[in-house]
Amino acid sequence: MSRRRRTWRWLAAVVVGLAGATVAGVAVAFPSVAATTCPGCYGMEQVRPGLYLEPGRSAAWERQVAEAVDAANRRVADFYGGRQSHPDILACLTATCYQKIGGGRERGIAVLNRAVMLSPNGIDPVIASHEMSHVELHARLGSGAGLIPQWFDEGLAVVVSGDPRYLKPETTGDRCRVSTQEALPRTLDDWLRSAKADQDMYAKAACRASQWLQANGGSTAVLELIEHMAGGGELPASLAAASRGTPS
């Protein structure tokens, strides 16, 4: 074997070793990323395209999950006039499973805007559609997603899901359960801190998002916002004003 060939084989071994170490590092540091990338590697079983469940489940529980996911898909499609995202869904029957795939205390979570994980307490159309709304919005916005205030992203997800914990029914004129005139968190870090400190933060964001929708044309306004932002436009004045707590 020539020295050059030995050198290339050594370099290839180093690269493969580094790649393996990187994958292992991601799996340890970000199990949810690894789990949604390779659900089968974490013991999840595919029951239909895009839907992965914890093994050892009953047929009744499997039907419950499928029905919840289907209902959530309809809610998102109805609001956005169709779907552009098709996130994989990973649903757990036990807390042990959810912890294994990287979940925490939340009922559900969107991962990298391409997958949704549901905890045993998140097998519900409201929770599933909330997380799917995040994925759909970001898929449509593309590179413009980073300019959308986090409070609006979260508040809109509440509106799409129709979460009764944070919003009154659509039949009421004012859907707000908790209103505020204060500025709302614009970045993800600020949102996480604020939501942890204030149990009403989701209700406040949902109220503000609902008010913005009512004042600007409902779901049509969101589609126009997406087209504007995805095309490289700046945050509209009405939404910037809503972030500050001033009337739009």
CSV table of C-alpha atoms in Angstrom, one decimal:
chain,number,residue,atom,x,y,z
A,1,MET,CA,0.0,0.0,0.0
A,2,SER,CA,1.5,3.4,-1.0
A,3,ARG,CA,2.1,6.1,1.6
A,4,ARG,CA,-0.5,8.3,-0.2
A,5,ARG,CA,-3.2,5.5,0.1
A,6,ARG,CA,-2.3,4.9,3.7
A,7,THR,CA,-2.6,8.7,4.4
A,8,TRP,CA,-6.0,8.9,2.7
A,9,ARG,CA,-7.3,5.9,4.6
A,10,TRP,CA,-6.1,7.4,7.8
A,11,LEU,CA,-7.8,10.7,7.0
A,12,ALA,CA,-11.0,8.9,6.1
A,13,ALA,CA,-11.0,7.0,9.4
A,14,VAL,CA,-10.6,10.3,11.2
A,15,VAL,CA,-13.4,11.9,9.3
A,16,VAL,CA,-15.7,8.9,10.0
A,17,GLY,CA,-14.7,8.9,13.6
A,18,LEU,CA,-15.4,12.6,14.0
A,19,ALA,CA,-18.8,12.2,12.2
A,20,GLY,CA,-19.7,9.4,14.6
A,21,ALA,CA,-18.7,11.5,17.6
A,22,THR,CA,-20.8,14.4,16.3
A,23,VAL,CA,-23.8,12.2,15.8
A,24,ALA,CA,-23.3,10.7,19.3
A,25,GLY,CA,-22.9,14.2,20.7
A,26,VAL,CA,-26.1,15.4,19.1
A,27,ALA,CA,-27.9,12.4,20.5
A,28,VAL,CA,-26.7,13.1,24.0
A,29,ALA,CA,-27.1,16.9,23.9
A,30,PHE,CA,-30.2,17.1,21.8
A,31,PRO,CA,-32.1,13.9,22.1
A,32,SER,CA,-35.3,15.4,20.6
A,33,VAL,CA,-33.4,16.3,17.4
A,34,ALA,CA,-31.9,12.8,17.2
A,35,ALA,CA,-35.3,11.1,17.9
A,36,THR,CA,-37.2,13.1,15.3
A,37,THR,CA,-34.4,12.4,12.8
A,38,CYS,CA,-34.5,8.7,13.5
A,39,PRO,CA,-37.6,7.7,15.4
A,40,GLY,CA,-36.9,4.0,15.0
A,41,CYS,CA,-33.5,4.5,16.7
A,42,TYR,CA,-35.5,5.4,19.8
A,43,GLY,CA,-37.9,2.5,19.6
A,44,MET,CA,-40.7,4.4,18.0
A,45,GLU,CA,-42.9,2.4,15.6
A,46,GLN,CA,-44.3,3.9,12.4
A,47,VAL,CA,-48.0,3.1,12.1
A,48,ARG,CA,-48.6,5.2,9.0
A,49,PRO,CA,-46.6,7.7,7.0
A,50,GLY,CA,-45.4,10.5,9.4
A,51,LEU,CA,-46.9,9.0,12.6
A,52,TYR,CA,-44.7,7.2,15.1
A,53,LEU,CA,-46.0,5.7,18.3
A,54,GLU,CA,-44.5,4.1,21.4
A,55,PRO,CA,-44.7,0.3,21.1
A,56,GLY,CA,-46.8,-1.8,23.5
A,57,ARG,CA,-49.9,0.3,23.0
A,58,SER,CA,-53.5,-0.8,22.7
A,59,ALA,CA,-55.5,-0.5,19.6
A,60,ALA,CA,-57.8,1.9,21.3
A,61,TRP,CA,-54.9,4.3,22.2
A,62,GLU,CA,-53.6,4.1,18.7
A,63,ARG,CA,-57.0,5.1,17.3
A,64,GLN,CA,-57.1,8.0,19.9
A,65,VAL,CA,-53.8,9.3,18.7
A,66,ALA,CA,-54.7,9.0,15.0
A,67,GLU,CA,-58.0,10.8,15.5
A,68,ALA,CA,-56.4,13.6,17.5
A,69,VAL,CA,-53.7,14.1,14.8
A,70,ASP,CA,-56.2,14.1,12.0
A,71,ALA,CA,-58.4,16.6,13.8
A,72,ALA,CA,-55.4,18.8,14.5
A,73,ASN,CA,-54.4,18.6,10.8
A,74,ARG,CA,-57.9,19.8,9.8
A,75,ARG,CA,-57.7,22.8,12.2
A,76,VAL,CA,-54.4,23.9,10.8
A,77,ALA,CA,-55.5,23.4,7.2
A,78,ASP,CA,-58.8,25.2,7.8
A,79,PHE,CA,-57.0,28.3,9.2
A,80,TYR,CA,-54.2,28.4,6.6
A,81,GLY,CA,-56.3,27.3,3.7
A,82,GLY,CA,-54.3,24.2,3.2
A,83,ARG,CA,-51.0,22.8,4.3
A,84,GLN,CA,-47.4,23.4,3.2
A,85,SER,CA,-45.8,21.5,6.1
A,86,HIS,CA,-46.0,17.8,6.9
A,87,PRO,CA,-44.3,17.3,10.2
A,88,ASP,CA,-43.6,13.8,11.5
A,89,ILE,CA,-45.6,13.2,14.7
A,90,LEU,CA,-44.0,11.2,17.6
A,91,ALA,CA,-46.5,10.3,20.3
A,92,CYS,CA,-45.7,8.7,23.6
A,93,LEU,CA,-48.0,6.6,25.9
A,94,THR,CA,-45.7,6.9,28.9
A,95,ALA,CA,-43.6,9.6,30.6
A,96,THR,CA,-40.5,7.3,30.2
A,97,CYS,CA,-40.9,7.3,26.4
A,98,TYR,CA,-41.3,11.0,26.3
A,99,GLN,CA,-38.2,11.6,28.4
A,100,LYS,CA,-36.3,9.2,26.2
A,101,ILE,CA,-37.0,11.1,23.1
A,102,GLY,CA,-36.0,14.4,24.7
A,103,GLY,CA,-39.3,15.7,26.1
A,104,GLY,CA,-39.7,17.7,29.3
A,105,ARG,CA,-42.7,18.8,31.3
A,106,GLU,CA,-44.5,20.3,28.3
A,107,ARG,CA,-47.5,18.5,26.8
A,108,GLY,CA,-46.1,18.8,23.3
A,109,ILE,CA,-43.3,20.6,21.4
A,110,ALA,CA,-42.3,21.4,17.8
A,111,VAL,CA,-38.8,20.3,16.9
A,112,LEU,CA,-36.8,22.1,14.3
A,113,ASN,CA,-40.0,23.1,12.5
A,114,ARG,CA,-40.2,19.7,10.9
A,115,ALA,CA,-41.6,17.4,13.6
A,116,VAL,CA,-44.0,17.4,16.6
A,117,MET,CA,-43.6,15.4,19.8
A,118,LEU,CA,-46.6,14.7,22.0
A,119,SER,CA,-46.4,13.6,25.6
A,120,PRO,CA,-49.0,11.3,27.2
A,121,ASN,CA,-50.9,14.4,28.3
A,122,GLY,CA,-50.7,15.9,24.8
A,123,ILE,CA,-52.7,13.4,22.9
A,124,ASP,CA,-55.3,16.1,22.1
A,125,PRO,CA,-56.3,18.0,18.9
A,126,VAL,CA,-55.7,21.3,20.8
A,127,ILE,CA,-52.1,20.5,21.8
A,128,ALA,CA,-51.3,18.9,18.5
A,129,SER,CA,-52.7,21.7,16.4
A,130,HIS,CA,-50.9,24.3,18.5
A,131,GLU,CA,-47.5,22.7,17.7
A,132,MET,CA,-48.4,22.1,14.1
A,133,SER,CA,-49.3,25.8,13.7
A,134,HIS,CA,-45.7,26.7,14.7
A,135,VAL,CA,-44.4,24.3,12.0
A,136,GLU,CA,-46.8,25.5,9.3
A,137,LEU,CA,-46.1,29.2,10.0
A,138,HIS,CA,-42.3,28.7,9.9
A,139,ALA,CA,-42.5,26.6,6.8
A,140,ARG,CA,-44.4,29.3,5.0
A,141,LEU,CA,-42.2,32.1,6.2
A,142,GLY,CA,-38.9,30.5,5.4
A,143,SER,CA,-36.0,32.8,6.2
A,144,GLY,CA,-38.5,35.5,7.3
A,145,ALA,CA,-39.6,33.4,10.3
A,146,GLY,CA,-36.9,35.0,12.5
A,147,LEU,CA,-38.5,38.4,12.2
A,148,ILE,CA,-41.9,37.4,13.6
A,149,PRO,CA,-42.3,38.3,17.3
A,150,GLN,CA,-42.4,35.2,19.5
A,151,TRP,CA,-45.5,36.3,21.3
A,152,PHE,CA,-47.3,36.4,18.0
A,153,ASP,CA,-46.1,33.0,17.0
A,154,GLU,CA,-47.4,31.6,20.3
A,155,GLY,CA,-50.5,33.6,20.4
A,156,LEU,CA,-51.4,32.6,16.8
A,157,ALA,CA,-50.9,29.0,17.7
A,158,VAL,CA,-53.4,29.4,20.5
A,159,VAL,CA,-55.9,30.9,18.1
A,160,VAL,CA,-55.4,28.2,15.5
A,161,SER,CA,-55.8,25.5,18.1
A,162,GLY,CA,-58.8,27.2,19.8
A,163,ASP,CA,-57.3,26.4,23.2
A,164,PRO,CA,-60.1,27.2,25.7
A,165,ARG,CA,-57.6,27.7,28.5
A,166,TYR,CA,-56.4,30.9,26.9
A,167,LEU,CA,-59.2,32.1,24.7
A,168,LYS,CA,-63.0,32.4,24.9
A,169,PRO,CA,-65.0,30.8,22.1
A,170,GLU,CA,-65.2,32.3,18.6
A,171,THR,CA,-68.9,33.1,19.2
A,172,THR,CA,-67.9,35.8,21.8
A,173,GLY,CA,-67.1,39.2,20.5
A,174,ASP,CA,-64.0,39.7,22.6
A,175,ARG,CA,-62.1,36.4,23.0
A,176,CYS,CA,-59.6,37.7,25.5
A,177,ARG,CA,-59.4,35.9,28.9
A,178,VAL,CA,-56.5,38.0,30.0
A,179,SER,CA,-55.6,41.4,28.4
A,180,THR,CA,-52.7,43.6,29.0
A,181,GLN,CA,-51.2,46.9,27.7
A,182,GLU,CA,-47.6,45.8,28.4
A,183,ALA,CA,-45.0,45.0,25.8
A,184,LEU,CA,-44.9,41.3,25.0
A,185,PRO,CA,-41.8,39.1,24.5
A,186,ARG,CA,-40.3,39.4,21.0
A,187,THR,CA,-37.5,36.8,21.2
A,188,LEU,CA,-37.6,33.1,22.1
A,189,ASP,CA,-35.4,33.6,25.1
A,190,ASP,CA,-37.5,36.5,26.4
A,191,TRP,CA,-40.6,34.4,25.8
A,192,LEU,CA,-39.3,31.4,27.7
A,193,ARG,CA,-38.4,33.6,30.7
A,194,SER,CA,-41.6,35.4,30.7
A,195,ALA,CA,-43.8,32.4,30.3
A,196,LYS,CA,-42.0,30.7,33.2
A,197,ALA,CA,-42.6,33.7,35.4
A,198,ASP,CA,-46.1,34.6,34.3
A,199,GLN,CA,-48.7,31.8,34.1
A,200,ASP,CA,-51.0,34.2,32.1
A,201,MET,CA,-48.5,34.9,29.3
A,202,TYR,CA,-50.1,32.5,26.8
A,203,ALA,CA,-53.5,34.1,27.5
A,204,LYS,CA,-52.0,37.6,27.0
A,205,ALA,CA,-50.3,36.6,23.8
A,206,ALA,CA,-53.5,34.9,22.5
A,207,CYS,CA,-55.5,38.0,23.4
A,208,ARG,CA,-53.1,40.3,21.5
A,209,ALA,CA,-53.0,38.0,18.5
A,210,SER,CA,-56.7,37.7,18.4
A,211,GLN,CA,-57.2,41.4,18.6
A,212,TRP,CA,-54.6,41.9,15.8
A,213,LEU,CA,-56.5,39.3,13.6
A,214,GLN,CA,-59.8,41.0,14.3
A,215,ALA,CA,-58.5,44.4,13.4
A,216,ASN,CA,-56.6,43.3,10.2
A,217,GLY,CA,-58.8,40.7,8.5
A,218,GLY,CA,-58.5,37.4,10.3
A,219,SER,CA,-56.7,34.5,8.7
A,220,THR,CA,-56.4,36.4,5.5
A,221,ALA,CA,-54.2,39.0,7.3
A,222,VAL,CA,-51.9,36.1,8.4
A,223,LEU,CA,-51.6,34.9,4.8
A,224,GLU,CA,-50.8,38.4,3.6
A,225,LEU,CA,-48.3,38.8,6.4
A,226,ILE,CA,-46.6,35.6,5.4
A,227,GLU,CA,-46.4,36.6,1.8
A,228,HIS,CA,-45.0,40.0,2.7
A,229,MET,CA,-42.4,38.6,5.2
A,230,ALA,CA,-41.4,35.6,3.0
A,231,GLY,CA,-40.7,38.1,0.2
A,232,GLY,CA,-38.2,40.0,2.3
A,233,GLY,CA,-40.5,42.6,3.7
A,234,GLU,CA,-40.1,44.2,7.1
A,235,LEU,CA,-42.4,43.6,10.1
A,236,PRO,CA,-45.6,45.6,9.4
A,237,ALA,CA,-46.2,48.6,11.6
A,238,SER,CA,-49.5,47.1,12.9
A,239,LEU,CA,-47.6,44.1,14.3
A,240,ALA,CA,-44.7,46.1,15.6
A,241,ALA,CA,-47.2,48.4,17.4
A,242,ALA,CA,-49.0,45.3,18.9
A,243,SER,CA,-45.6,44.1,20.3
A,244,ARG,CA,-45.3,47.4,22.2
A,245,GLY,CA,-48.8,47.2,23.5
A,246,THR,CA,-50.1,50.2,21.6
A,247,PRO,CA,-53.3,50.0,19.5
A,248,SER,CA,-52.8,48.7,16.0
